[in-house]
XYZ file of C-alpha atoms in Angstrom:
604
model
C 65.778 -13.804 12.767
C 67.949 -12.818 15.750
C 71.649 -11.965 15.446
C 72.567 -15.289 17.125
C 70.384 -17.205 14.682
C 71.849 -15.342 11.695
C 75.406 -15.949 12.905
C 74.715 -19.654 13.415
C 73.100 -19.973 9.964
C 76.127 -18.334 8.316
C 78.481 -20.697 10.135
C 76.520 -23.761 9.061
C 76.393 -22.594 5.454
C 80.148 -21.992 5.484
C 80.711 -25.596 6.611
C 78.751 -26.854 3.594
C 80.599 -24.453 1.299
C 83.952 -25.797 2.486
C 82.756 -29.358 1.905
C 81.735 -28.506 -1.642
C 85.049 -26.755 -2.265
C 86.893 -29.876 -1.164
C 84.867 -32.014 -3.570
C 85.399 -29.496 -6.388
C 89.140 -29.814 -5.866
C 88.822 -33.597 -6.010
C 86.838 -33.340 -9.260
C 89.370 -30.987 -10.815
C 92.171 -33.490 -10.234
C 90.499 -36.148 -12.363
C 91.992 -38.087 -15.224
C 95.731 -38.230 -15.836
C 96.524 -35.469 -13.373
C 94.818 -37.438 -10.611
C 96.905 -40.509 -11.337
C 100.066 -38.409 -11.002
C 99.060 -36.269 -8.028
C 97.407 -38.901 -5.891
C 98.458 -42.175 -4.389
C 98.849 -45.517 -6.080
C 96.236 -48.151 -5.341
C 97.122 -51.600 -4.071
C 94.895 -52.815 -6.924
C 95.775 -51.549 -10.386
C 92.721 -51.060 -12.594
C 92.793 -49.339 -15.984
C 89.939 -46.860 -16.324
C 90.147 -46.530 -20.105
C 88.224 -49.707 -20.863
C 85.086 -51.630 -19.893
C 84.844 -54.870 -17.951
C 82.626 -57.937 -18.007
C 80.618 -59.030 -14.982
C 83.253 -61.648 -14.190
C 86.056 -59.090 -14.387
C 84.214 -56.684 -12.078
C 83.634 -59.552 -9.664
C 87.397 -60.142 -9.692
C 88.126 -56.450 -9.117
C 85.804 -56.366 -6.110
C 87.458 -59.439 -4.610
C 90.890 -57.907 -5.178
C 89.883 -54.630 -3.521
C 88.420 -56.460 -0.519
C 91.588 -58.577 -0.204
C 93.918 -55.582 -0.607
C 91.993 -53.309 1.784
C 90.431 -55.635 4.390
C 90.443 -52.783 6.900
C 88.160 -50.710 4.637
C 86.141 -53.090 2.447
C 83.846 -55.985 3.225
C 82.356 -57.874 0.289
C 78.985 -59.573 0.629
C 76.670 -61.290 -1.808
C 73.214 -59.951 -1.009
C 71.462 -62.344 -3.376
C 71.511 -64.235 -6.651
C 70.310 -63.120 -10.047
C 67.722 -65.063 -12.010
C 70.507 -67.081 -13.659
C 72.405 -67.589 -10.402
C 75.067 -64.866 -10.487
C 76.069 -63.220 -7.223
C 75.041 -59.648 -6.520
C 78.218 -58.306 -4.935
C 77.880 -55.457 -2.459
C 80.940 -53.651 -1.103
C 80.579 -52.181 2.388
C 83.191 -49.430 2.600
C 83.964 -47.585 5.820
C 86.804 -46.706 8.187
C 89.158 -49.245 9.823
C 87.693 -48.764 13.319
C 84.485 -50.507 12.202
C 84.747 -54.246 12.800
C 84.180 -56.061 9.534
C 81.845 -59.049 9.395
C 79.479 -57.449 11.901
C 76.664 -54.932 11.717
C 78.817 -52.170 13.225
C 78.731 -50.358 9.866
C 75.102 -49.473 10.602
C 76.126 -47.136 13.434
C 77.091 -44.462 10.901
C 74.937 -42.609 8.370
C 75.213 -44.444 5.078
C 74.932 -43.850 1.362
C 73.686 -46.457 -1.096
C 75.231 -46.335 -4.587
C 74.349 -48.730 -7.404
C 74.563 -48.985 -11.170
C 73.794 -51.024 -14.255
C 70.166 -51.853 -13.510
C 69.821 -51.364 -17.275
C 72.419 -53.705 -18.712
C 73.239 -51.684 -21.830
C 74.080 -48.688 -19.630
C 77.423 -50.258 -18.981
C 79.578 -47.415 -17.633
C 77.333 -47.243 -14.576
C 79.144 -50.278 -13.158
C 82.537 -48.728 -13.833
C 81.578 -45.540 -11.972
C 80.590 -47.507 -8.863
C 83.709 -49.690 -8.979
C 85.854 -46.595 -9.507
C 84.258 -45.059 -6.408
C 85.332 -48.036 -4.286
C 88.820 -47.977 -5.823
C 89.298 -44.248 -5.228
C 87.994 -44.241 -1.662
C 90.311 -47.074 -0.675
C 93.458 -45.673 -2.235
C 92.959 -42.173 -0.835
C 91.897 -43.079 2.708
C 94.508 -41.840 5.169
C 96.164 -39.718 2.486
C 93.547 -37.231 1.280
C 91.939 -35.454 4.270
C 88.534 -34.923 2.615
C 88.242 -38.644 1.818
C 89.570 -39.726 5.212
C 87.112 -37.509 7.071
C 84.214 -38.705 4.935
C 84.947 -42.412 5.488
C 85.551 -41.859 9.192
C 81.970 -40.658 9.623
C 80.197 -42.498 6.781
C 79.415 -45.993 5.533
C 79.004 -46.679 1.818
C 76.981 -49.585 0.419
C 78.074 -50.020 -3.209
C 76.581 -52.440 -5.733
C 78.227 -51.996 -9.154
C 76.033 -54.447 -11.097
C 72.310 -54.646 -10.343
C 71.627 -56.676 -13.513
C 74.414 -59.305 -13.748
C 72.732 -61.623 -16.257
C 72.094 -59.000 -18.890
C 75.495 -57.357 -18.414
C 76.985 -60.761 -19.183
C 74.729 -60.983 -22.242
C 75.701 -57.491 -23.458
C 79.370 -58.396 -23.575
C 78.802 -61.961 -24.796
C 76.223 -61.444 -27.520
C 75.855 -59.046 -30.457
C 73.627 -56.150 -29.482
C 72.599 -52.598 -30.267
C 73.604 -49.649 -28.048
C 70.114 -49.904 -26.531
C 69.815 -53.591 -25.702
C 69.562 -55.618 -23.595
C 68.002 -53.149 -21.196
C 65.923 -55.468 -19.050
C 66.693 -58.689 -17.263
C 66.776 -62.161 -18.795
C 63.355 -63.405 -17.681
C 61.836 -65.168 -20.707
C 58.754 -63.304 -21.928
C 56.345 -63.902 -24.798
C 56.570 -60.408 -26.286
C 54.456 -61.114 -29.376
C 51.753 -63.245 -27.745
C 52.270 -66.330 -29.911
C 52.747 -68.766 -27.047
C 56.526 -68.943 -27.437
C 59.253 -67.007 -25.667
C 62.366 -65.298 -27.028
C 62.087 -67.033 -30.415
C 62.670 -64.036 -32.690
C 65.524 -61.827 -31.555
C 68.359 -60.054 -33.340
C 70.789 -61.911 -35.630
C 74.277 -60.650 -36.362
C 74.037 -61.233 -40.105
C 77.397 -59.713 -41.010
C 79.247 -61.251 -38.056
C 80.822 -58.043 -36.740
C 79.714 -58.505 -33.114
C 77.156 -55.698 -33.185
C 73.574 -55.323 -34.335
C 73.394 -52.442 -36.818
C 70.786 -51.096 -39.252
C 69.461 -52.706 -42.428
C 68.644 -50.417 -45.387
C 66.985 -51.194 -48.700
C 66.884 -49.096 -51.849
C 63.284 -48.001 -52.314
C 61.934 -45.399 -54.802
C 59.142 -44.686 -52.319
C 61.374 -44.531 -49.280
C 61.661 -41.763 -46.693
C 65.442 -41.464 -46.598
C 68.265 -40.134 -48.734
C 72.041 -40.292 -48.320
C 74.002 -37.177 -47.443
C 75.601 -35.709 -50.568
C 78.890 -35.015 -48.756
C 79.123 -38.245 -46.754
C 77.070 -41.176 -47.979
C 77.499 -42.952 -44.634
C 74.930 -40.507 -43.253
C 71.265 -41.250 -43.985
C 68.859 -38.310 -43.675
C 65.115 -37.895 -43.835
C 64.083 -36.719 -47.291
C 63.011 -33.051 -47.267
C 59.304 -32.369 -47.367
C 58.049 -32.731 -50.950
C 61.075 -34.780 -52.064
C 60.802 -38.495 -52.669
C 63.286 -40.615 -50.755
C 65.497 -43.372 -52.119
C 65.948 -45.671 -49.123
C 63.869 -47.367 -46.450
C 65.206 -48.320 -43.045
C 64.069 -51.877 -42.370
C 65.162 -52.138 -38.752
C 67.960 -53.758 -36.833
C 69.774 -56.791 -38.213
C 67.716 -59.949 -38.105
C 65.403 -62.328 -39.900
C 61.819 -63.392 -39.339
C 62.622 -66.479 -37.284
C 59.048 -67.439 -36.420
C 57.318 -66.725 -39.738
C 54.936 -64.065 -38.469
C 56.063 -61.386 -40.918
C 57.931 -59.346 -38.299
C 61.592 -58.941 -37.402
C 63.148 -59.094 -33.945
C 59.848 -58.717 -32.105
C 60.510 -61.366 -29.422
C 64.127 -61.336 -28.303
C 65.778 -62.532 -25.101
C 64.254 -61.173 -21.868
C 63.057 -59.192 -20.202
C 61.398 -56.904 -17.725
C 62.678 -53.412 -16.972
C 63.876 -53.726 -13.386
C 63.712 -49.950 -12.980
C 59.929 -50.210 -13.230
C 59.579 -52.982 -10.629
C 59.707 -51.023 -7.359
C 56.783 -50.510 -4.972
C 56.255 -46.734 -5.154
C 53.668 -45.952 -7.829
C 54.114 -49.383 -9.444
C 51.719 -49.977 -12.350
C 51.014 -53.210 -14.254
C 52.602 -53.822 -17.667
C 49.580 -52.596 -19.618
C 50.233 -49.164 -18.055
C 54.009 -49.271 -17.531
C 55.903 -51.356 -20.047
C 58.369 -53.763 -18.458
C 56.981 -53.419 -14.941
C 56.951 -57.148 -14.234
C 54.053 -59.154 -12.800
C 54.127 -57.429 -9.385
C 56.450 -55.128 -7.380
C 59.803 -56.686 -6.446
C 58.939 -59.753 -8.513
C 62.576 -60.292 -9.511
C 65.247 -61.799 -7.263
C 67.535 -58.852 -7.990
C 65.091 -56.092 -7.015
C 63.843 -58.080 -4.029
C 67.395 -58.633 -2.726
C 68.203 -54.922 -2.982
C 64.936 -53.831 -1.366
C 65.441 -56.256 1.510
C 68.979 -55.037 2.163
C 68.063 -51.351 2.008
C 64.990 -51.813 4.182
C 67.144 -53.534 6.814
C 69.625 -50.610 6.857
C 67.665 -47.654 8.262
C 70.938 -45.702 8.524
C 70.846 -45.054 4.751
C 70.358 -41.298 4.405
C 71.460 -40.828 0.779
C 70.830 -42.829 -2.381
C 72.413 -42.737 -5.842
C 71.690 -44.852 -8.920
C 73.742 -44.577 -12.119
C 72.241 -44.907 -15.597
C 72.942 -43.509 -19.056
C 72.591 -41.352 -21.089
C 71.995 -37.614 -21.471
C 74.012 -35.873 -18.760
C 71.279 -35.493 -16.143
C 70.986 -35.384 -12.375
C 67.409 -36.529 -11.841
C 65.091 -36.520 -8.872
C 61.496 -37.624 -8.546
C 58.645 -37.649 -8.811
C 58.131 -39.835 -11.829
C 54.596 -38.531 -12.408
C 52.896 -35.185 -11.827
C 50.355 -36.538 -9.354
C 53.189 -37.512 -6.969
C 54.447 -33.930 -6.517
C 52.961 -33.902 -3.031
C 55.380 -36.651 -2.028
C 58.178 -34.052 -2.183
C 57.317 -31.405 0.440
C 58.874 -27.976 0.093
C 61.421 -28.565 2.872
C 62.681 -31.660 1.058
C 62.681 -29.937 -2.330
C 65.024 -27.294 -0.955
C 67.493 -30.042 -0.045
C 67.197 -31.719 -3.460
C 67.506 -28.440 -5.319
C 70.654 -27.332 -3.522
C 72.371 -30.714 -3.855
C 71.559 -30.897 -7.562
C 72.336 -27.289 -8.455
C 75.659 -27.354 -6.616
C 76.471 -30.859 -7.810
C 76.122 -30.143 -11.520
C 78.911 -27.595 -11.155
C 81.181 -30.645 -10.972
C 79.661 -32.174 -14.122
C 80.171 -30.212 -17.364
C 77.153 -30.242 -19.706
C 74.936 -31.948 -17.091
C 71.566 -30.528 -16.047
C 69.538 -30.998 -12.856
C 66.043 -32.149 -13.814
C 62.797 -33.595 -12.465
C 61.897 -36.952 -14.017
C 58.275 -36.422 -15.041
C 58.602 -32.734 -15.866
C 61.813 -32.794 -17.890
C 62.050 -36.383 -19.169
C 59.038 -38.699 -19.171
C 56.686 -40.493 -16.789
C 58.159 -43.350 -14.764
C 56.089 -45.676 -12.593
C 57.815 -47.963 -10.113
C 61.312 -46.459 -10.379
C 64.071 -47.413 -7.954
C 65.192 -43.922 -6.926
C 61.612 -42.674 -6.590
C 60.887 -45.661 -4.329
C 63.842 -44.684 -2.133
C 62.575 -41.083 -1.962
C 58.859 -41.688 -1.616
C 58.756 -45.062 0.102
C 61.720 -44.707 2.451
C 62.190 -40.956 2.839
C 65.797 -41.075 1.580
C 67.292 -38.192 -0.422
C 67.782 -39.924 -3.777
C 69.148 -39.133 -7.228
C 69.598 -40.857 -10.573
C 72.495 -39.724 -12.765
C 72.205 -40.275 -16.500
C 75.865 -40.635 -17.408
C 77.501 -38.951 -20.366
C 76.038 -36.453 -22.789
C 76.602 -35.542 -26.406
C 78.054 -32.196 -25.332
C 81.109 -33.983 -23.980
C 82.069 -35.326 -27.407
C 83.450 -31.945 -28.415
C 83.491 -30.037 -25.067
C 82.667 -26.805 -26.879
C 79.776 -24.388 -26.663
C 77.539 -24.681 -29.711
C 78.247 -28.394 -30.109
C 76.157 -29.663 -27.209
C 73.876 -31.516 -29.662
C 76.070 -32.571 -32.593
C 74.312 -33.588 -35.801
C 75.010 -36.761 -37.770
C 77.779 -35.182 -39.860
C 79.541 -33.832 -36.784
C 79.263 -37.220 -35.116
C 80.898 -38.846 -38.128
C 83.800 -36.427 -37.709
C 84.112 -37.485 -34.066
C 84.016 -41.169 -34.985
C 86.604 -40.693 -37.725
C 89.055 -38.381 -35.950
C 88.725 -39.305 -32.277
C 87.438 -42.895 -32.378
C 89.464 -43.668 -35.533
C 86.537 -45.547 -37.023
C 86.260 -48.052 -34.168
C 82.579 -47.292 -33.496
C 81.293 -47.368 -37.076
C 80.882 -50.270 -39.511
C 80.923 -49.322 -43.199
C 77.787 -50.324 -45.067
C 78.060 -53.551 -47.017
C 75.545 -55.353 -49.232
C 73.901 -58.474 -47.861
C 71.556 -60.944 -49.535
C 68.804 -61.211 -46.949
C 66.805 -64.482 -47.153
C 63.477 -62.661 -46.846
C 64.160 -59.041 -47.826
C 66.544 -59.510 -50.729
C 69.465 -57.149 -51.313
C 70.026 -54.841 -48.325
C 72.812 -52.744 -46.850
C 73.994 -53.554 -43.327
C 76.179 -51.251 -41.247
C 76.366 -48.028 -39.300
C 77.170 -47.111 -35.717
C 77.953 -50.165 -33.590
C 77.014 -51.074 -30.011
C 79.834 -48.910 -28.590
C 78.932 -45.830 -30.637
C 76.462 -44.090 -28.339
C 75.315 -44.164 -24.723
C 78.652 -45.620 -23.588
C 81.285 -43.042 -22.675
C 84.209 -43.213 -25.157
C 86.931 -45.127 -23.352
C 89.492 -42.323 -23.539
C 87.021 -40.142 -21.595
C 85.883 -42.792 -19.123
C 88.097 -41.973 -16.137
C 87.029 -38.336 -16.175
C 83.365 -39.397 -16.305
C 83.876 -41.800 -13.408
C 85.742 -39.286 -11.298
C 83.378 -36.355 -11.707
C 80.319 -38.458 -10.902
C 82.163 -39.949 -7.934
C 82.860 -36.399 -6.734
C 79.164 -35.525 -7.063
C 78.109 -38.467 -4.904
C 80.800 -37.692 -2.343
C 79.388 -34.163 -2.091
C 75.936 -35.701 -1.575
C 77.362 -38.020 1.096
C 79.171 -35.161 2.838
C 75.807 -33.470 3.417
C 74.314 -36.395 5.341
C 73.398 -35.435 8.913
C 76.315 -34.594 11.211
C 75.253 -33.789 14.758
C 76.862 -32.148 17.759
C 75.776 -30.799 21.114
C 75.817 -27.108 20.286
C 75.346 -26.061 23.883
C 74.538 -27.576 27.271
C 73.657 -25.464 30.329
C 73.026 -26.615 33.903
C 71.292 -24.324 36.406
C 70.069 -24.933 39.975
C 66.496 -23.641 40.228
C 66.761 -22.447 43.853
C 69.605 -22.134 46.366
C 70.127 -25.400 48.211
C 67.461 -27.196 46.188
C 68.145 -30.475 44.416
C 66.147 -29.399 41.376
C 68.045 -28.469 38.237
C 67.342 -27.155 34.799
C 69.386 -28.876 32.074
C 69.115 -27.160 28.710
C 70.543 -28.746 25.573
C 70.804 -27.682 21.954
C 71.560 -30.242 19.214
C 72.947 -28.924 15.973
C 72.995 -30.437 12.452
C 75.801 -28.950 10.373
C 74.612 -30.593 7.165
C 72.068 -29.935 4.452
C 70.198 -33.229 4.855
C 67.991 -33.373 7.978
C 67.989 -36.378 10.275
C 64.419 -37.008 9.142
C 63.092 -35.759 5.834
C 59.715 -34.094 5.800
C 58.450 -37.034 3.749
C 59.552 -39.423 6.513
C 57.897 -37.296 9.185
C 54.587 -36.954 7.362
C 54.352 -40.622 6.404
C 55.782 -41.878 9.716
C 58.578 -43.701 7.909
C 61.198 -45.204 10.193
C 61.768 -44.418 13.856
C 61.558 -40.978 15.403
C 64.772 -39.407 16.692
C 65.192 -39.520 20.478
C 66.770 -37.126 22.944
C 67.400 -38.913 26.235
C 68.349 -37.612 29.657
C 69.454 -40.286 32.125
C 70.076 -39.186 35.721
C 72.213 -41.240 38.080
C 70.605 -41.215 41.523
C 67.771 -38.984 40.416
C 64.930 -38.515 38.001
C 63.652 -36.309 35.192
C 60.418 -34.746 36.420
C 59.518 -32.675 33.352
C 60.806 -31.733 29.919
C 59.827 -29.847 26.824
C 61.153 -28.006 23.821
C 62.126 -24.344 24.024
C 61.842 -21.693 21.346
C 65.053 -19.954 22.387
C 67.688 -20.234 25.073
C 66.109 -17.589 27.328
C 62.588 -18.959 27.177
C 61.300 -19.719 30.677
C 58.395 -21.801 29.397
C 58.367 -25.305 28.040
C 56.500 -25.802 24.786
C 55.407 -29.206 23.540
C 55.940 -30.622 27.016
C 56.737 -34.345 27.187
C 54.469 -35.762 29.892
C 55.097 -39.483 29.412
C 58.724 -40.510 29.945
C 60.042 -36.932 30.090
C 63.604 -38.252 30.043
C 63.065 -39.963 26.696
C 61.821 -37.420 24.174
C 60.737 -38.380 20.659
C 61.366 -35.878 17.866
C 59.303 -36.817 14.815
C 60.897 -34.028 12.766
C 64.458 -34.760 13.865
C 67.076 -32.032 13.518
C 66.380 -29.912 10.447
C 68.655 -28.979 7.590
C 71.502 -26.809 8.953
C 69.426 -26.260 12.042
C 69.123 -26.891 15.753
C 66.613 -28.299 18.212
C 66.553 -27.050 21.793
C 65.108 -28.945 24.755
C 65.026 -28.467 28.500
C 64.873 -31.103 31.239
C 63.855 -30.453 34.843
C 65.913 -32.845 36.931
C 65.639 -33.806 40.591
C 68.959 -35.133 41.886
C 71.656 -34.290 44.451
C 74.610 -32.102 43.577
C 77.365 -34.165 41.986
C 74.970 -36.565 40.260
C 75.988 -37.567 36.766
C 73.609 -36.873 33.903
C 73.968 -38.605 30.551
C 72.553 -36.801 27.534
C 72.084 -38.911 24.452
C 70.763 -38.149 20.961
C 69.792 -41.156 18.848
C 68.868 -40.933 15.145
C 68.573 -43.610 12.493
C 70.398 -41.523 9.893
C 73.127 -39.947 12.025
C 75.788 -41.166 14.417
C 74.592 -41.180 18.019
C 75.709 -38.430 20.392
C 76.454 -38.848 24.089
C 77.564 -36.313 26.684
C 78.029 -36.809 30.435
C 77.736 -33.812 32.754
C 77.918 -33.411 36.531
C 75.286 -31.419 38.368
C 76.754 -28.487 40.206
C 79.689 -27.867 37.916
C 78.008 -24.885 36.282
C 77.313 -24.206 32.649
C 78.886 -26.480 30.078
C 78.896 -24.316 26.936
C 79.820 -26.441 23.935
C 79.197 -23.805 21.269
C 81.653 -24.669 18.473
């Protein structure tokens, strides 16, 4: 590596470091301090509670009405039950709303709540819209980001099941899928044997029965805690399952409830049928929700970054979802993923950066893996919240049942636990019903919600800040011989950011359109062109023989790198030459020079 190359690399890395520092400062001002230090929003939203689909719809309308210069609200489709899928397009005031002008900037897609029970995902996305709008023009890091970026934000991917989660009694883990009726037990009927809230408390909790041959005992210090009987010791209780009765007389409980397919298994990349991947749906994009999202994303080739929010576990996940797809993540792309994730988790206490198949489990047909593998977009899934945040102390990252009871008693004040009460079950006889309710796990405790929203928002803003940002690093003009009307125009295009204009995956699989470097000569012509290895190279490599003034670059501009090209131009002195760089995932560049005015050194 030459001294010039080393110096340039250090400068580019320092730009990224300053971006990360700015996002760290944003993350550190979360919670109450942020509300005091930053600017009031035109739309007041409390971030210490959760909202129904209808309430989020109202918040999005209010934000679009209050900030028409920044937010455009569009319905990109309807759910199975007819609810709108509201997408907020957020970008700077100079972009005319109601048009496709937003597509001229690199964009980031952010969505949440594809799994309905993972409710805080919607709040994180809505918070992101709220924070961007209130800080634009007031916080330089946010202003700069919106000036050069478009955000496509869909808080609720699964509107029908979010509505069901708030409306109906449920466990912390259901409903996960959509509301498509399915015959889960193969008896020819659909959704005929779901949960029943037998004690009427609004949640579905556990049923226990005293059993001399059971596997469970009650904790001797706190009888609200059931524990597996030690090896060699006979238990006293059996856990019968979640609240419910055998509604269809087949001897089973709750085996055919409402819905539904898992919409995060319904995407084209590595899709497998339901007998391989549970919940996959009958075919890829078989649901109106997934099809609407895929259509929108496919029609926006400017999307260079992708984020989907889930819960739980405190993870920043990338693909692949299976080991045999490792080749879909070439080493150049992995370096980008690894740096984004490793730097990003510094903003997220107790989070880890992981690979889906290697550190979690196999996933076929996932949304984020489709964006990575099918579209060549740098994509992450964040699993929101983690048990370590309950106590925020080393050594308590994985609290046991007794420690969790202390949290529920002393910090939740009993609001997430229902004391066990006897119930005369029509089929099982005397049972106990109670335990942790639907709010007790997975969902971030409401007093911690704003911090969770803000830190994850900061992570995605860091990701967005590393989308391609191009400039003409240097342009030189040189007459090849005294008095001759033949000129050598050399140009270097620089990408300051970590994410390349075309990922290696996109290049290899020919996804999207190649970048173009164009040289347009007024009153003249481009007679030859080719890439150059360095500025002093007299030879053209990879010469462009067809349309030498319109060069295609399949690899784009690499991560924190440059591409250099040279045009041989025949034109009289004083002719104007327009240099243009066009990329799907970066804002276009244009520079006009005049032949005969000497070297135009734009090194910045």
